[in-house]
Amino acid sequence: GEDVEQSLFLSVREGDSSVINCTYTDSSSTYLYWYKQEPGAGLQLLTYIFSNMDMKQDQRLTVLLNKKDKHLSLRIADTQTGDSAIYFCAESPFGAGSYQLTFGKGTKLSVIP
Amino acid sequence: DTGVSQNPRHKITKRGQNVTFRCDPISEHNRLYWYRQTLGQGPEFLTYFQNEAQLEKSRLLSDRFSAERPKGSFSTLEIQRTEQGDSAMYLCASSTHRLYEQYFGPGTRLTVT
């Protein structure tokens, strides 16, 4: 079965880079996602990567995937106070039919002004 | 606004009552998902529809829960004889042919007293 694990808290200073880490266990081809959730709100899709890729960059966001170690990271450059939120890592097996997402418990990012 | 919408946003009910939530997906999205999120946890998959067909149900979806998508557009999730353990945020997501991109609504927060 799938299991996704993340550290629960991260605190960074405004302007620094944030790195949020995630490990997953599914061994099949999979999509891996990062979602952002602000208090009382739904989830915002930030970016995703397929498991045959090593890296994906999208503006301030860089996703790195180490498939051998099943380790995913999200780097946010020049972190701003508006980036304070909970970040969820999720995976979805490719070709399994439903594409349901399995989420980690989320990492709460606090940005100190 | 062409995003996923959910109604109501908040629902407070007494234990034993029935509640129904509605989700309107992004127009032309043929796949619709329901997730449940409890405090401090990531969302957990409940069920998914492709058009009007309910193709997968999680074991979390007890027989008190029923979901429908009668015309392949909006969906409803009903909980009968609510229990305090049903208190959670109920999230809806939709996707189209780009199956790996699920877009979430703002959620319905249920409180059972």
GROMACS .gro file of N, CA and C in nm, chain B residues 44-92:
model
  147
  157GLU      N    1  -0.818   1.228   0.295
  157GLU     CA    2  -0.826   1.084   0.268
  157GLU      C    3  -0.935   1.061   0.164
  158PHE      N    4  -0.904   0.977   0.068
  158PHE     CA    5  -0.996   0.948  -0.042
  158PHE      C    6  -1.121   0.875   0.007
  159LEU      N    7  -1.237   0.920  -0.042
  159LEU     CA    8  -1.363   0.853  -0.010
  159LEU      C    9  -1.420   0.778  -0.130
  160THR      N   10  -1.438   0.851  -0.242
  160THR     CA   11  -1.501   0.790  -0.357
  160THR      C   12  -1.473   0.872  -0.481
  161TYR      N   13  -1.497   0.810  -0.600
  161TYR     CA   14  -1.476   0.886  -0.722
  161TYR      C   15  -1.575   0.845  -0.830
  162PHE      N   16  -1.609   0.939  -0.914
  162PHE     CA   17  -1.702   0.921  -1.025
  162PHE      C   18  -1.633   0.953  -1.156
  163GLN      N   19  -1.666   0.872  -1.255
  163GLN     CA   20  -1.635   0.910  -1.393
  163GLN      C   21  -1.770   0.928  -1.461
  164ASN      N   22  -1.798   1.050  -1.500
  164ASN     CA   23  -1.933   1.088  -1.545
  164ASN      C   24  -2.030   1.053  -1.432
  165GLU      N   25  -2.137   0.977  -1.461
  165GLU     CA   26  -2.234   0.948  -1.355
  165GLU      C   27  -2.203   0.818  -1.281
  166ALA      N   28  -2.103   0.744  -1.326
  166ALA     CA   29  -2.073   0.615  -1.266
  166ALA      C   30  -1.978   0.628  -1.148
  167GLN      N   31  -2.018   0.570  -1.034
  167GLN     CA   32  -1.932   0.567  -0.916
  167GLN      C   33  -1.841   0.446  -0.930
  168LEU      N   34  -1.715   0.469  -0.958
  168LEU     CA   35  -1.625   0.361  -0.995
  168LEU      C   36  -1.541   0.307  -0.881
  169GLU      N   37  -1.528   0.382  -0.775
  169GLU     CA   38  -1.445   0.334  -0.664
  169GLU      C   39  -1.493   0.394  -0.533
  170LYS      N   40  -1.493   0.313  -0.429
  170LYS     CA   41  -1.530   0.359  -0.295
  170LYS      C   42  -1.425   0.311  -0.196
  171SER      N   43  -1.384   0.399  -0.107
  171SER     CA   44  -1.290   0.363  -0.003
  171SER      C   45  -1.363   0.285   0.107
  172ARG      N   46  -1.285   0.207   0.181
  172ARG     CA   47  -1.344   0.138   0.296
  172ARG      C   48  -1.384   0.238   0.406
  173LEU      N   49  -1.337   0.365   0.394
  173LEU     CA   50  -1.380   0.469   0.487
  173LEU      C   51  -1.527   0.505   0.467
  174LEU      N   52  -1.579   0.475   0.349
  174LEU     CA   53  -1.715   0.512   0.315
  174LEU      C   54  -1.810   0.405   0.371
  175SER      N   55  -1.853   0.427   0.497
  175SER     CA   56  -1.942   0.329   0.559
  175SER      C   57  -2.079   0.334   0.494
  176ASP      N   58  -2.167   0.241   0.535
  176ASP     CA   59  -2.299   0.235   0.473
  176ASP      C   60  -2.386   0.354   0.512
  177ARG      N   61  -2.340   0.440   0.603
  177ARG     CA   62  -2.415   0.562   0.633
  177ARG      C   63  -2.388   0.672   0.532
  178PHE      N   64  -2.287   0.651   0.449
  178PHE     CA   65  -2.248   0.750   0.349
  178PHE      C   66  -2.298   0.705   0.212
  179SER      N   67  -2.353   0.801   0.138
  179SER     CA   68  -2.388   0.770   0.000
  179SER      C   69  -2.357   0.892  -0.086
  180ALA      N   70  -2.305   0.867  -0.204
  180ALA     CA   71  -2.271   0.974  -0.297
  180ALA      C   72  -2.338   0.946  -0.430
  181GLU      N   73  -2.379   1.053  -0.495
  181GLU     CA   74  -2.442   1.041  -0.626
  181GLU      C   75  -2.390   1.149  -0.718
  182ARG      N   76  -2.401   1.119  -0.847
  182ARG     CA   77  -2.370   1.219  -0.949
  182ARG      C   78  -2.466   1.190  -1.065
  183PRO      N   79  -2.592   1.225  -1.046
  183PRO     CA   80  -2.699   1.174  -1.134
  183PRO      C   81  -2.687   1.208  -1.282
  184LYS      N   82  -2.639   1.322  -1.316
  184LYS     CA   83  -2.632   1.358  -1.458
  184LYS      C   84  -2.488   1.381  -1.502
  185GLY      N   85  -2.397   1.336  -1.422
  185GLY     CA   86  -2.257   1.351  -1.458
  185GLY      C   87  -2.205   1.492  -1.443
  186SER      N   88  -2.283   1.576  -1.371
  186SER     CA   89  -2.233   1.713  -1.349
  186SER      C   90  -2.206   1.731  -1.200
  187PHE      N   91  -2.301   1.788  -1.124
  187PHE     CA   92  -2.278   1.807  -0.982
  187PHE      C   93  -2.290   1.674  -0.909
  188SER      N   94  -2.239   1.672  -0.786
  188SER     CA   95  -2.246   1.552  -0.704
  188SER      C   96  -2.296   1.589  -0.565
  189THR      N   97  -2.361   1.493  -0.499
  189THR     CA   98  -2.401   1.511  -0.360
  189THR      C   99  -2.341   1.400  -0.275
  190LEU      N  100  -2.309   1.435  -0.152
  190LEU     CA  101  -2.261   1.339  -0.054
  190LEU      C  102  -2.354   1.348   0.066
  191GLU      N  103  -2.420   1.238   0.099
  191GLU     CA  104  -2.513   1.237   0.212
  191GLU      C  105  -2.456   1.150   0.323
  192ILE      N  106  -2.468   1.200   0.444
  192ILE     CA  107  -2.431   1.122   0.562
  192ILE      C  108  -2.558   1.103   0.645
  193GLN      N  109  -2.594   0.980   0.668
  193GLN     CA  110  -2.712   0.951   0.750
  193GLN      C  111  -2.670   0.923   0.894
  194ARG      N  112  -2.757   0.958   0.986
  194ARG     CA  113  -2.736   0.929   1.129
  194ARG      C  114  -2.594   0.972   1.171
  195THR      N  115  -2.568   1.100   1.155
  195THR     CA  116  -2.433   1.150   1.180
  195THR      C  117  -2.383   1.117   1.320
  196GLU      N  118  -2.252   1.096   1.328
  196GLU     CA  119  -2.184   1.068   1.454
  196GLU      C  120  -2.077   1.176   1.474
  197GLN      N  121  -2.032   1.192   1.597
  197GLN     CA  122  -1.931   1.295   1.624
  197GLN      C  123  -1.804   1.270   1.545
  198GLY      N  124  -1.772   1.146   1.519
  198GLY     CA  125  -1.654   1.111   1.441
  198GLY      C  126  -1.662   1.152   1.296
  199ASP      N  127  -1.781   1.194   1.251
  199ASP     CA  128  -1.797   1.242   1.113
  199ASP      C  129  -1.753   1.388   1.100
  200SER      N  130  -1.728   1.454   1.212
  200SER     CA  131  -1.684   1.594   1.206
  200SER      C  132  -1.553   1.602   1.131
  201ALA      N  133  -1.550   1.680   1.024
  201ALA     CA  134  -1.434   1.687   0.936
  201ALA      C  135  -1.461   1.792   0.829
  202MET      N  136  -1.359   1.814   0.746
  202MET     CA  137  -1.377   1.894   0.625
  202MET      C  138  -1.396   1.795   0.510
  203TYR      N  139  -1.502   1.814   0.434
  203TYR     CA  140  -1.529   1.728   0.319
  203TYR      C  141  -1.492   1.805   0.193
  204LEU      N  142  -1.397   1.750   0.120
  204LEU     CA  143  -1.341   1.818   0.003
  204LEU      C  144  -1.381   1.745  -0.124
  205CYS      N  145  -1.409   1.824  -0.224
  205CYS     CA  146  -1.442   1.771  -0.356
  205CYS      C  147  -1.334   1.817  -0.453
   0.00000   0.00000   0.00000
